[in-house]
Coordinates of C-alpha atoms in Angstrom, one line a residue:
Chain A
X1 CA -26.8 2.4 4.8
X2 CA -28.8 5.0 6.5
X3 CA -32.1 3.5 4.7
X4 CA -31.4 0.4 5.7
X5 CA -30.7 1.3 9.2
X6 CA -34.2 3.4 9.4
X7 CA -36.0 0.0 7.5
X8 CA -34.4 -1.9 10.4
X9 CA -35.4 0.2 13.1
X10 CA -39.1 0.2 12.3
X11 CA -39.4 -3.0 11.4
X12 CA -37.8 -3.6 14.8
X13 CA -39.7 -1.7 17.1
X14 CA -42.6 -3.4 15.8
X15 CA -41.2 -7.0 16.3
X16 CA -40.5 -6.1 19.7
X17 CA -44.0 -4.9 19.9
X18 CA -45.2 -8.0 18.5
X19 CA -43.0 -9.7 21.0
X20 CA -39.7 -10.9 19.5
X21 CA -36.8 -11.2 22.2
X22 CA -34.7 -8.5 23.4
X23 CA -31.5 -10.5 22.1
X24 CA -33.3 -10.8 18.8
X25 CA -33.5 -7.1 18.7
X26 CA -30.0 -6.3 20.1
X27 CA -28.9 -9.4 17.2
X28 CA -30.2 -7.4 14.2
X29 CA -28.7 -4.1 15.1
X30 CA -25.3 -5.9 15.7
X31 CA -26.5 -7.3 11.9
X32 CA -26.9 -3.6 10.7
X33 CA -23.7 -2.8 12.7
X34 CA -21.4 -5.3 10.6
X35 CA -23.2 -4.1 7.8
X36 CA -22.0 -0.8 7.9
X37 CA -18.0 -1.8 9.3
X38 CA -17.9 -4.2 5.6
X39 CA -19.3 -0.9 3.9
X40 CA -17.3 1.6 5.4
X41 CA -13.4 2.2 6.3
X42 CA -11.3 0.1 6.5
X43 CA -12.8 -3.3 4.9
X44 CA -14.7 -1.0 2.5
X45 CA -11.9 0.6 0.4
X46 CA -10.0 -2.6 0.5
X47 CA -12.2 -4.8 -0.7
X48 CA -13.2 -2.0 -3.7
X49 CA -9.3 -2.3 -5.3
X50 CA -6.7 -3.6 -3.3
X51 CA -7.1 -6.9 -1.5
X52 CA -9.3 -9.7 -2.5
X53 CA -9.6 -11.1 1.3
X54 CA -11.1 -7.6 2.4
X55 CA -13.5 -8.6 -0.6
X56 CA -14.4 -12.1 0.5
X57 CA -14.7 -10.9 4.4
X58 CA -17.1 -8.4 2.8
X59 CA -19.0 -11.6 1.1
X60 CA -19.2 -13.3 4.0
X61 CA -20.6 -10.6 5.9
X62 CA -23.1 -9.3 3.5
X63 CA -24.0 -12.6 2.3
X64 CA -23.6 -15.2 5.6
X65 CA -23.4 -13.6 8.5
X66 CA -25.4 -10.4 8.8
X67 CA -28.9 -11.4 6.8
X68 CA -30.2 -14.1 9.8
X69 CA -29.4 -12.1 12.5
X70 CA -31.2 -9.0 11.1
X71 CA -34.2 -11.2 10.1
X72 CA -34.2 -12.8 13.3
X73 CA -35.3 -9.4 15.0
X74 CA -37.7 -9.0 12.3
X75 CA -39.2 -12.3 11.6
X76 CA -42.6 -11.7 12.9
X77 CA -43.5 -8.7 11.5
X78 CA -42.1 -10.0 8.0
X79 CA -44.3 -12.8 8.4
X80 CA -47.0 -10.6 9.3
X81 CA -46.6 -8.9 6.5
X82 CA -46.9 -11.9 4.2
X83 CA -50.3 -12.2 1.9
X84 CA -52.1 -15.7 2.9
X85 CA -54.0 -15.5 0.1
X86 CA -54.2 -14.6 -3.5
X87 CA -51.4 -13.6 -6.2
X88 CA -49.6 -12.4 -3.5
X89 CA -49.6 -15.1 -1.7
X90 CA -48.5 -17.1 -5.0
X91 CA -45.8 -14.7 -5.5
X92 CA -44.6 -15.1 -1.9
X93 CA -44.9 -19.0 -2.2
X94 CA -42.7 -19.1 -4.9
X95 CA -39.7 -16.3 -3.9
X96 CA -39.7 -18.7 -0.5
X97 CA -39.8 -21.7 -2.3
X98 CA -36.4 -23.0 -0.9
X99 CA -35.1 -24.7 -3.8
X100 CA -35.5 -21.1 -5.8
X101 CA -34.0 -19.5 -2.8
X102 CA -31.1 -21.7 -2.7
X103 CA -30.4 -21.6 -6.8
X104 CA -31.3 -17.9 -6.6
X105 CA -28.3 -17.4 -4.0
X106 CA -26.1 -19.5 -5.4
X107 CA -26.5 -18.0 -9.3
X108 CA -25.4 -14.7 -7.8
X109 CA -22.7 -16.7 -5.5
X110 CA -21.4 -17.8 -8.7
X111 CA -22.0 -14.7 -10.7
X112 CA -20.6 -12.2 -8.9
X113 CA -17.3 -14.4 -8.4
X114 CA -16.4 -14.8 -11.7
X115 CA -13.6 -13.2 -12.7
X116 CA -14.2 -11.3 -16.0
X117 CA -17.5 -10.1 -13.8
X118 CA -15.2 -8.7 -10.5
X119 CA -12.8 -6.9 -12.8
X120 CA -15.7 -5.2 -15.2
X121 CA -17.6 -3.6 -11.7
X122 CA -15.3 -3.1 -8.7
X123 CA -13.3 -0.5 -10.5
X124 CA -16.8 1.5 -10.2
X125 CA -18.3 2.6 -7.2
X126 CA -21.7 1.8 -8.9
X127 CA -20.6 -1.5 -9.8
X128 CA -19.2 -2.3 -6.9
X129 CA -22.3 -0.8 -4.9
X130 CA -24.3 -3.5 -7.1
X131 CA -22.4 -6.4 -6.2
X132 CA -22.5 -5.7 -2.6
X133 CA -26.3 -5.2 -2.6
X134 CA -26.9 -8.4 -4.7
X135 CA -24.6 -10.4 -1.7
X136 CA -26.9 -9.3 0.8
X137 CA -29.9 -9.4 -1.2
X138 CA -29.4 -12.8 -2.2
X139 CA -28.5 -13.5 1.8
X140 CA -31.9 -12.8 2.7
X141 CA -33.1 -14.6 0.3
X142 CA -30.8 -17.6 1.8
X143 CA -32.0 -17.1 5.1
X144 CA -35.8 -16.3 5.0
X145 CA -36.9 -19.7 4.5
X146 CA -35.0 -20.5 7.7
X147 CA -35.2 -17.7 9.9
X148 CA -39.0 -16.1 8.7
X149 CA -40.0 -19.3 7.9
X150 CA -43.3 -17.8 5.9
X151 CA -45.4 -18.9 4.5
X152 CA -45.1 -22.2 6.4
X153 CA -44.5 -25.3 4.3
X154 CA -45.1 -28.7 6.1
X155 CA -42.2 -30.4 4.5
X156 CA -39.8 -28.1 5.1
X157 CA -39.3 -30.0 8.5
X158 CA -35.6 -29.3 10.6
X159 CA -33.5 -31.9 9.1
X160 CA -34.8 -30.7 5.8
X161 CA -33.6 -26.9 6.6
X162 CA -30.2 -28.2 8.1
X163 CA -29.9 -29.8 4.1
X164 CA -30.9 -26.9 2.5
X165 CA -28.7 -24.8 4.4
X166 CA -25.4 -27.5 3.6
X167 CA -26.6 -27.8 0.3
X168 CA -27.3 -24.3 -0.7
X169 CA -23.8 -22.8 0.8
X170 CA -21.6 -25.3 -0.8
X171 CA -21.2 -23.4 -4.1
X172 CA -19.5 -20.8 -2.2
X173 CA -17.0 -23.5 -0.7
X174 CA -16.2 -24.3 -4.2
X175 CA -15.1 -21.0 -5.1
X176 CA -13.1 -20.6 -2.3
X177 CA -11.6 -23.8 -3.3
X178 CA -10.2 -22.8 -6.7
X179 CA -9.1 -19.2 -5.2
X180 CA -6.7 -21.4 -2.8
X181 CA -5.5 -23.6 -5.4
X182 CA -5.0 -21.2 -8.2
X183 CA -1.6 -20.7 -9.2
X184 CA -2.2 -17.2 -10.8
X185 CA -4.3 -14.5 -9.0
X186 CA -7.6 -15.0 -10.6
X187 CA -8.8 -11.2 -10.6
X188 CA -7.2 -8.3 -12.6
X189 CA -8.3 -5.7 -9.9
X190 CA -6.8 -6.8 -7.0
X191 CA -3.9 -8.1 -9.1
X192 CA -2.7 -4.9 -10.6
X193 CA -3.6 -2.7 -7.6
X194 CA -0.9 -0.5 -5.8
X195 CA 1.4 -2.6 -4.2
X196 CA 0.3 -4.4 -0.7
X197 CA 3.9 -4.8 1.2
X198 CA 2.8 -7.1 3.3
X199 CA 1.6 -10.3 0.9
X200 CA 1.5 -10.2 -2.9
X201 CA -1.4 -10.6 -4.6
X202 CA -1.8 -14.8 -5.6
X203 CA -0.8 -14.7 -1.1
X204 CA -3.7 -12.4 -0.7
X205 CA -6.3 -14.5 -3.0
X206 CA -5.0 -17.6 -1.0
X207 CA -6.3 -16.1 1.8
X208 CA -9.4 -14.6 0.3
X209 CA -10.0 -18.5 -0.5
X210 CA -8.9 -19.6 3.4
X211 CA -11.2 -16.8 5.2
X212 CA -14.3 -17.8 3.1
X213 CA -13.6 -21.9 3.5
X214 CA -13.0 -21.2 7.3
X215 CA -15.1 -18.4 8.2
X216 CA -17.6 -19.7 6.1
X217 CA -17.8 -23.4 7.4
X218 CA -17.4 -22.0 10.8
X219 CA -20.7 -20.0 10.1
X220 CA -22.7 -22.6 8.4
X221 CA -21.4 -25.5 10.7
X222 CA -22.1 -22.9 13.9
X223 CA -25.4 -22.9 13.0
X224 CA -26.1 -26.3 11.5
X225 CA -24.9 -27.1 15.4
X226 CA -27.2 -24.7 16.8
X227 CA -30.1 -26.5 14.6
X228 CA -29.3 -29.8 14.9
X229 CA -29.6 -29.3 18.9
X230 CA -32.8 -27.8 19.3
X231 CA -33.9 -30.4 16.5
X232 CA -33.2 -33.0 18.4
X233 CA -33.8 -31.7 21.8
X234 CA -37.5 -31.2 20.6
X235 CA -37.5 -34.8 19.2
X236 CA -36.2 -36.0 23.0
X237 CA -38.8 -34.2 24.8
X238 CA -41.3 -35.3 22.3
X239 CA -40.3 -39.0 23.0
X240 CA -40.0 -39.0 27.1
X241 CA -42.4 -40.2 29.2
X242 CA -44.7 -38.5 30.0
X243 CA -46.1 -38.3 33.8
X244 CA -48.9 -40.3 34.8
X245 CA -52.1 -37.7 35.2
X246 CA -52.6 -36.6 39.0
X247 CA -56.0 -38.2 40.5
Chain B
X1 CA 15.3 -53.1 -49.6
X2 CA 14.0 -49.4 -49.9
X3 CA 14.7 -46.6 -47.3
X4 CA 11.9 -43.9 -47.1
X5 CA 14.0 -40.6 -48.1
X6 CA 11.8 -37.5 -48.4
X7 CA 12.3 -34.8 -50.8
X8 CA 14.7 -32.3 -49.7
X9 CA 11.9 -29.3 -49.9
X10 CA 9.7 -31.1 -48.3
X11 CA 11.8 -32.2 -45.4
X12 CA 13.0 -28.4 -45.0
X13 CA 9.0 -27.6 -45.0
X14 CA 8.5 -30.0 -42.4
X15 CA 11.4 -28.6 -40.1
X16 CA 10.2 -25.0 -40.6
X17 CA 6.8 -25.8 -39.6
X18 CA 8.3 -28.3 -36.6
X19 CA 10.9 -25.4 -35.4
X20 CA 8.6 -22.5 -35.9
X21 CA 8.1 -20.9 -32.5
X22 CA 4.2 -20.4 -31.3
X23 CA 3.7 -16.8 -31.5
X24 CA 3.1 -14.6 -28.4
X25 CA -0.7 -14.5 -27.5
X26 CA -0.4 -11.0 -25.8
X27 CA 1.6 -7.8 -25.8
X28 CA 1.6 -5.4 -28.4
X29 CA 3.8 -6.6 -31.6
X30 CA 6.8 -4.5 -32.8
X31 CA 6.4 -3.8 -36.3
X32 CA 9.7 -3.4 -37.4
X33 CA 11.0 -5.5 -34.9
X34 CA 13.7 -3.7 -32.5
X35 CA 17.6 -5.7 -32.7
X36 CA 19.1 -5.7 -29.0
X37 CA 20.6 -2.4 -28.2
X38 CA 24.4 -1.8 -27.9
X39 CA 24.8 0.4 -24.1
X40 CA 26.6 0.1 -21.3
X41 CA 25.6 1.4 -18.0
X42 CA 26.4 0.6 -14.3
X43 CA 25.1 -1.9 -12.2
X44 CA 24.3 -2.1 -8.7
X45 CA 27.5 -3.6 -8.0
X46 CA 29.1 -0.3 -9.8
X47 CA 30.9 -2.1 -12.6
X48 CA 30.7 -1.4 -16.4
X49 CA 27.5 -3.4 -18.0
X50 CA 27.7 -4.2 -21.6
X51 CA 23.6 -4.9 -22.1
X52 CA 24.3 -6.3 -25.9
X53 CA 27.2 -8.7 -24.5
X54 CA 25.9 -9.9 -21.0
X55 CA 22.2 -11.1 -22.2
X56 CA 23.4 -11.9 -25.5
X57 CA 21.0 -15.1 -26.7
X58 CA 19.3 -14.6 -23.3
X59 CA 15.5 -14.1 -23.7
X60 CA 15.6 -10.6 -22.0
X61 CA 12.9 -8.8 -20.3
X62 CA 14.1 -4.7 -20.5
X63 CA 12.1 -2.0 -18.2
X64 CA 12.9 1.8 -17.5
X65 CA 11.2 2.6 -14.2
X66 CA 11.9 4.2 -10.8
X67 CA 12.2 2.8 -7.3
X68 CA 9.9 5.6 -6.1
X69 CA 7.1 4.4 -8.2
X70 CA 3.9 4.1 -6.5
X71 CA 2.4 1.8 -8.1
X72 CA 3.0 1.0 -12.0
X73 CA 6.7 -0.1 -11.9
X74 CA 6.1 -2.6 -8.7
X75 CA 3.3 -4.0 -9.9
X76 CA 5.1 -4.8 -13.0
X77 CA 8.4 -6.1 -12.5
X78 CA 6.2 -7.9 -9.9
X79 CA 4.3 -9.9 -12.4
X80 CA 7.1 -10.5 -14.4
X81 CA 9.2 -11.9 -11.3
X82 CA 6.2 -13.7 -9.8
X83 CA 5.9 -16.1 -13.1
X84 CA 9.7 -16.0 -14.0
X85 CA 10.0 -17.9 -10.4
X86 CA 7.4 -20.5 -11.8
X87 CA 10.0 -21.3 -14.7
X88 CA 12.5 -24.4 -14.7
X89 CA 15.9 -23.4 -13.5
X90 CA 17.0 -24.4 -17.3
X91 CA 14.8 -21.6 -18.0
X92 CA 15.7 -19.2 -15.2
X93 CA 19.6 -19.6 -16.4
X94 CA 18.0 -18.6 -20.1
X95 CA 16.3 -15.9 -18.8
X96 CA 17.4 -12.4 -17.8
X97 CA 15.4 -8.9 -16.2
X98 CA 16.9 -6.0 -17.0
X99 CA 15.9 -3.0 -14.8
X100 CA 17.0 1.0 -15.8
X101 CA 16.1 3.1 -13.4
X102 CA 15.0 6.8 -15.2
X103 CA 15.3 8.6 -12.3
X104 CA 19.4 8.5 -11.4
X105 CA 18.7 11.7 -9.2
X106 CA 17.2 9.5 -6.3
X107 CA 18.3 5.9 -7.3
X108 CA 21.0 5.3 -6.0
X109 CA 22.9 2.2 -6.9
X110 CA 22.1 0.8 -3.4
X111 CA 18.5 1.7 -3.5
X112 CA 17.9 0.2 -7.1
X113 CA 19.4 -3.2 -6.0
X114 CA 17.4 -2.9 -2.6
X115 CA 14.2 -2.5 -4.8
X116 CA 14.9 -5.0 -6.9
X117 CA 16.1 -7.6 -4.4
X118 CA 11.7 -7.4 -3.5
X119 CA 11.3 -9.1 -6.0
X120 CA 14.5 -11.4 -7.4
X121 CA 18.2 -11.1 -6.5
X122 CA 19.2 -11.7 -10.0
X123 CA 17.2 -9.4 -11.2
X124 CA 20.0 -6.6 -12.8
X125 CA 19.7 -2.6 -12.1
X126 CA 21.6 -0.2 -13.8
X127 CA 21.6 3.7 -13.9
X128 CA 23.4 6.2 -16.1
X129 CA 23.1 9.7 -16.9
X130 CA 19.2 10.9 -17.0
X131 CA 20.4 12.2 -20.9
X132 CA 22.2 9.0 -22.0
X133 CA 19.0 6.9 -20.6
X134 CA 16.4 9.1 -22.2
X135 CA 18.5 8.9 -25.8
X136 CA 18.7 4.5 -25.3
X137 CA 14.8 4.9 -24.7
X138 CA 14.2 7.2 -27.7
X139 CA 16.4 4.3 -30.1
X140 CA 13.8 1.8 -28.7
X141 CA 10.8 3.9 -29.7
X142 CA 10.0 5.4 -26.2
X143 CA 9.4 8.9 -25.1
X144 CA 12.2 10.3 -22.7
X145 CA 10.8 10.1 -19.2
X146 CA 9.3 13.6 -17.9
X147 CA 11.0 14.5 -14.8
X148 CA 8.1 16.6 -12.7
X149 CA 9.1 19.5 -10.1
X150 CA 9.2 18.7 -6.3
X151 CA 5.4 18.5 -5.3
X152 CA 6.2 17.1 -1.9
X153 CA 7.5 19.6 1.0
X154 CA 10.1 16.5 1.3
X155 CA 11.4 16.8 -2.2
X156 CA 9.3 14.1 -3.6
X157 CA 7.9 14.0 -7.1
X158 CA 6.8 11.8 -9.8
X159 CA 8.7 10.5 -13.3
X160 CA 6.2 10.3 -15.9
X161 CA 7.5 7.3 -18.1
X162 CA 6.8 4.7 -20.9
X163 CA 6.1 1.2 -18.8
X164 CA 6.4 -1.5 -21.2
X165 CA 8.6 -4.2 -20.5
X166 CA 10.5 -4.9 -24.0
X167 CA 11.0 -8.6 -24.6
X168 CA 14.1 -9.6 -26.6
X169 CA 14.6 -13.1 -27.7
X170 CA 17.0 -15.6 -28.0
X171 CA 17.9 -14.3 -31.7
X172 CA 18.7 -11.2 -29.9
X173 CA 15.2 -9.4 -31.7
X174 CA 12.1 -7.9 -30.1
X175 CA 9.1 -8.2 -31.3
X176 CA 6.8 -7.7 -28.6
X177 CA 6.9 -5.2 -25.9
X178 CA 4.1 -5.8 -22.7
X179 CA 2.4 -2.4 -21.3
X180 CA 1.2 -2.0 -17.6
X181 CA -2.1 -4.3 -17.4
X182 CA -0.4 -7.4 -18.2
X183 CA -1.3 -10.2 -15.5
X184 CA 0.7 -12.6 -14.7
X185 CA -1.4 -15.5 -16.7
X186 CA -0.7 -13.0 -19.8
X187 CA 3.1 -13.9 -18.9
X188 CA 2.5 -17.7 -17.6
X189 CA 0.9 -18.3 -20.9
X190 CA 3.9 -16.2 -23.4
X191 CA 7.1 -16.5 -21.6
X192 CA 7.4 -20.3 -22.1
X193 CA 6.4 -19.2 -26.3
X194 CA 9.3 -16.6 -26.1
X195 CA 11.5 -19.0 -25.1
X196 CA 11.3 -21.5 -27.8
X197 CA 12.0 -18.2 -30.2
X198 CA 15.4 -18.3 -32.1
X199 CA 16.2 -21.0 -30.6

């Protein structure tokens, strides 16, 4: 956490130095901020044995909410830092390449959802460690070709990125689709954990299921707003007419 | 005009094969199977409970736990309740839990019933003398429970314990007993098998 945090501040100072907005900057510290609170007490602990919901607020952090904020305070020198030519420049082509970003995020979506997977690496703090790191890695991943945006590819044009965005993020819906429906709680971890007094366990993967449809839609579809405004208030501006020249 | 009338041995072939009972996928198999115990203790109501004579024929789910468990005896009469709820009532009525609490020092009859009420109403507590329940878990092949010291400056300790639940069948037999670590699809997928046995 505390090499993250040190990562993100000198990347930081050096987007503001190359520019980027103070609410950019102020965005990717509240990014490293929710970082830490899903690491940390309480949502930590829970989410590592006891309550599946802590677990998917965790996902949902790690994977959806905190990479594009922390990118967007970082973008330019991130892109700066991108090769424009050579293997490197083939290497960053093809880690960008939206379609392998989106599969990418959505194999480890999958992956680290599946049951037998959960209950072999949560009991450990290793394993556990791992799967949190590969959320959050893979939400980078997710988000660079939106928010970094380099290297620049000419067809990945705003309606295009509002797709990819829909598209790649509705693996995750799907999961929390069969964690709502599921008549049996689907992982053994949070399933034989110390009693919860409150819910019992198939209650607390119902909600695990209803906090990632929900918070997760209200992410995407917050953002997929956000874009879809901009997009077409460029297209707008593009279109009106424009002033006759002054003589 | 001719009647098909199969042979008599192969007729009683096909019924054996027809009425045998799919075996239990999970649990750990008793090898020699255990006959239902003979014991009465009392119940949360305080009257006399003949165990052998109330869930005679009754597929019967039997677990010696504490109320102050933290977290193995909860978790598992949990499970059990959790998917016993899924059942038919036809099955429900055929069904019966059976709780014995190994820690009569601090379970009361009221507490035991206020326990089990978390998770079913019908689910039955008794509680006897802490040398009378040690002796009916040592005639079903379980350790007595250990008994630990006050570790708590408020009294409190822990009962060490075996935590399987014991599963007797209709033909009043068990043959498979279901340690802590059983989930609740373990159960969803043997209960409606235990059912069919013996009957």
């Amino acid at each position: 956490m505390l090499a993250l945090a040190i990562a993100f501040g000198v990347l930081a100072r050096r987007g503001r130095a190359m520019g980027e907005s103070r609410l950019a900057f102020w965005a990717g510290w509240t990014a490293v901020g929710l970082v830490w609170q899903s690491l940390d007490w309480p949502i930590g602990p829970l989410a590592a044995g006891y309550l599946a919901s802590a677990h998917a607020v965790q996902f949902l952090t790690l994977a959806l909410a905190a990479p594009p904020l922390l990118l967007l305070a970082v973008r330019k020198p991130l892109a700066a830092a991108v090769p424009t030519a050579g293997r490197g420049h083939a290497v960053a082509m093809f880690l960008t390449q939206p379609i392998i970003a989106g599969v990418l995020f959505n194999l480890i979506t999958i992956t680290t959802h599946v049951p037998s997977v959960v209950d072999r690496f949560m009991p450990s703090q290793l394993g556990a460690f791992a799967i949190d790191a590969l959320w959050f890695a893979g939400g980078l991943v997710l988000w660079w070709p939106l928010v970094v945006g380099a290297p620049q590819r000419a067809w990945f044009s705003p309606p295009v990125r509002m797709l990819y965005l829909f598209m790649a993020t509705l693996v995750h819906t799907g999961i929390a689709m069969v964690m709502l429906i599921s008549r049996f709680p689907m992982y053994g971890i949070y399933e034989l954990a110390p009693p919860w007094e409150v819910w019992s366990p198939l209650e607390d993967q119902h909600l695990a299921g209803g906090v990632m449809e929900l918070a997760g839609a209200a992410i995407i579809f917050g953002i997929l707003t956000v874009m879809f405004f901009r997009w077409s208030g460029g297209v707008a501006g593009d279109n009106a007419p424009k002033a006759p020249p002054r003589d | 005009m001719s009647r098909l009338s199969p042979h008599p041995l192969l007729a009683a072939a096909l019924c054996i094969l027809a009425c045998a009972a799919p075996a239990p996928r999970h649990g750990v198999s008793l090898e020699p199977p255990i006959p239902r115990p003979t014991f009465t203790l009392t119940d949360t109501r305080g009257k006399a409970y003949d165990f052998a004579r109330e869930t005679r024929g009754r597929l019967t789910f039997l677990f010696f736990g504490y109320t102050n468990c933290p977290d193995v005896c909860p978790v598992h009469v949990s499970n059990v309740a959790a998917v016993l709820h899924k059942l038919s009532f036809e099955d429900q009525q055929r069904s019966a839990f059976v709780f014995v609490t190994v820690d009569p020092a601090r379970d009361s009859l009221p507490a035991v019933r206020a326990w089990l009420d978390h998770f079913d109403k019908t689910f039955v507590g008794l509680r006897g003398d802490a040398a009378l329940v040690d002796s009916l878990m040592g005639t079903l092949g379980l350790p007595p429970a250990i008994r630990a010291a006050p570790t708590e400056p408020n009294g409190w300790y822990e009962v060490g314990h075996a935590a399987p639940v014991i599963v007797f069948t209709a033909d009043d037999v068990a043959r498979v007993m279901y340690p802590f670590g059983t989930r609740q699809l373990d159960w969803a997928e043997d209960i409606p098998r235990l059912l069919k046995v013996g009957r």
